[in-house]
Amino acid sequence: DRRIQHIVEKPDVPPSDFAVTGVYFYDETVWKVIPDLKPSGRGELEITDVNNWYVSHGLMQYDVLDGFWGDAGESIQAYYSVQDFVRSRGANHTS
């Protein structure tokens, strides 16, 4: 079963080998979801809560992309690692 069960924001121990890369497209239903969101412990509305609403209502769709993802915003070392990867292999090339 390849259905998404739940999305966890930045887990210490990832529950799977998949990651949410932060590229989202929503239908008009999102405008009905937003007013019911509750602020998180950080006092902010969280996009993960929107996504989990779609999951819990059986409306989440997704695609698995083959490739590389590096979170360059995680730390300065992560930034340099992503930069080194792109320099060594190139980026945005078509075959």
mmCIF file of C-alpha atoms in Angstrom:
data_model
loop_
_atom_site.group_PDB
_atom_site.id
_atom_site.type_symbol
_atom_site.label_atom_id
_atom_site.label_comp_id
_atom_site.label_asym_id
_atom_site.label_seq_id
_atom_site.Cartn_x
_atom_site.Cartn_y
_atom_site.Cartn_z
ATOM 1 C CA ASP A 1 0.000 0.000 0.000
ATOM 2 C CA ARG A 2 1.679 3.206 -1.158
ATOM 3 C CA ARG A 3 -0.805 5.608 0.409
ATOM 4 C CA ILE A 4 0.539 8.338 2.628
ATOM 5 C CA GLN A 5 -0.497 7.598 6.215
ATOM 6 C CA HIS A 6 0.706 10.801 7.885
ATOM 7 C CA ILE A 7 3.265 13.535 7.265
ATOM 8 C CA VAL A 8 5.742 14.318 10.033
ATOM 9 C CA GLU A 9 7.594 17.643 9.992
ATOM 10 C CA LYS A 10 11.360 17.191 10.468
ATOM 11 C CA PRO A 11 11.243 13.944 12.475
ATOM 12 C CA ASP A 12 14.258 12.918 14.544
ATOM 13 C CA VAL A 13 13.755 9.379 13.241
ATOM 14 C CA PRO A 14 12.177 9.380 9.766
ATOM 15 C CA PRO A 15 9.359 6.814 9.455
ATOM 16 C CA SER A 16 10.267 6.053 5.824
ATOM 17 C CA ASP A 17 12.823 6.703 3.092
ATOM 18 C CA PHE A 18 10.651 9.432 1.560
ATOM 19 C CA ALA A 19 10.856 13.178 2.121
ATOM 20 C CA VAL A 20 8.510 16.069 1.489
ATOM 21 C CA THR A 21 10.490 18.535 -0.601
ATOM 22 C CA GLY A 22 8.207 21.503 -0.097
ATOM 23 C CA VAL A 23 6.623 21.700 -3.546
ATOM 24 C CA TYR A 24 2.849 21.789 -3.161
ATOM 25 C CA PHE A 25 -0.135 22.394 -5.429
ATOM 26 C CA TYR A 26 -3.608 22.778 -3.940
ATOM 27 C CA ASP A 27 -7.128 22.833 -5.275
ATOM 28 C CA GLU A 28 -9.766 25.306 -4.087
ATOM 29 C CA THR A 29 -10.485 23.087 -1.042
ATOM 30 C CA VAL A 30 -7.446 24.561 0.699
ATOM 31 C CA TRP A 31 -9.427 27.770 1.344
ATOM 32 C CA LYS A 32 -11.907 25.737 3.400
ATOM 33 C CA VAL A 33 -9.116 24.049 5.382
ATOM 34 C CA ILE A 34 -7.127 27.146 6.374
ATOM 35 C CA PRO A 35 -9.738 28.802 8.660
ATOM 36 C CA ASP A 36 -9.889 25.649 10.820
ATOM 37 C CA LEU A 37 -6.126 25.404 11.392
ATOM 38 C CA LYS A 38 -4.855 25.873 14.923
ATOM 39 C CA PRO A 39 -1.474 27.496 15.672
ATOM 40 C CA SER A 40 1.318 25.065 16.465
ATOM 41 C CA GLY A 41 3.525 25.147 19.532
ATOM 42 C CA ARG A 42 5.556 27.759 17.647
ATOM 43 C CA GLY A 43 2.433 29.910 17.360
ATOM 44 C CA GLU A 44 2.274 29.480 13.586
ATOM 45 C CA LEU A 45 -0.098 27.829 11.147
ATOM 46 C CA GLU A 46 1.742 24.859 9.669
ATOM 47 C CA ILE A 47 1.596 23.711 6.053
ATOM 48 C CA THR A 48 2.063 20.148 7.323
ATOM 49 C CA ASP A 49 -1.341 20.432 9.018
ATOM 50 C CA VAL A 50 -2.889 21.396 5.671
ATOM 51 C CA ASN A 51 -1.205 18.429 4.012
ATOM 52 C CA ASN A 52 -2.317 16.055 6.773
ATOM 53 C CA TRP A 53 -5.910 17.279 6.344
ATOM 54 C CA TYR A 54 -5.697 16.183 2.697
ATOM 55 C CA VAL A 55 -4.197 12.843 3.800
ATOM 56 C CA SER A 56 -6.908 12.195 6.402
ATOM 57 C CA HIS A 57 -9.658 12.985 3.885
ATOM 58 C CA GLY A 58 -8.186 10.718 1.197
ATOM 59 C CA LEU A 59 -7.460 13.664 -1.089
ATOM 60 C CA MET A 60 -3.654 13.677 -1.021
ATOM 61 C CA GLN A 61 -1.953 12.925 -4.309
ATOM 62 C CA TYR A 62 1.784 12.723 -4.787
ATOM 63 C CA ASP A 63 4.579 11.827 -7.147
ATOM 64 C CA VAL A 64 7.862 10.173 -6.237
ATOM 65 C CA LEU A 65 10.745 11.850 -8.023
ATOM 66 C CA ASP A 66 14.015 10.120 -8.740
ATOM 67 C CA GLY A 67 16.966 12.329 -8.040
ATOM 68 C CA PHE A 68 18.823 14.265 -5.406
ATOM 69 C CA TRP A 69 17.472 16.497 -2.682
ATOM 70 C CA GLY A 70 19.696 18.391 -0.306
ATOM 71 C CA ASP A 71 18.418 20.842 2.294
ATOM 72 C CA ALA A 72 20.851 23.694 1.774
ATOM 73 C CA GLY A 73 19.109 25.690 4.501
ATOM 74 C CA GLU A 74 19.760 23.144 7.251
ATOM 75 C CA SER A 75 23.273 24.338 8.108
ATOM 76 C CA ILE A 76 26.287 25.934 6.502
ATOM 77 C CA GLN A 77 27.827 22.467 6.068
ATOM 78 C CA ALA A 78 24.669 21.233 4.327
ATOM 79 C CA TYR A 79 24.817 24.280 2.042
ATOM 80 C CA TYR A 80 28.409 23.463 1.075
ATOM 81 C CA SER A 81 27.546 19.785 0.545
ATOM 82 C CA VAL A 82 24.724 20.667 -1.855
ATOM 83 C CA GLN A 83 26.973 23.175 -3.618
ATOM 84 C CA ASP A 84 29.713 20.532 -4.035
ATOM 85 C CA PHE A 85 27.186 18.022 -5.379
ATOM 86 C CA VAL A 86 25.867 20.459 -7.992
ATOM 87 C CA ARG A 87 29.372 21.533 -9.012
ATOM 88 C CA SER A 88 30.510 17.939 -9.508
ATOM 89 C CA ARG A 89 27.435 16.702 -11.393
ATOM 90 C CA GLY A 90 25.791 19.788 -12.833
ATOM 91 C CA ALA A 91 22.213 20.885 -12.409
ATOM 92 C CA ASN A 92 19.220 21.648 -14.572
ATOM 93 C CA HIS A 93 20.598 19.791 -17.556
ATOM 94 C CA THR A 94 18.327 18.094 -20.034
ATOM 95 C CA SER A 95 19.334 14.825 -21.644
#
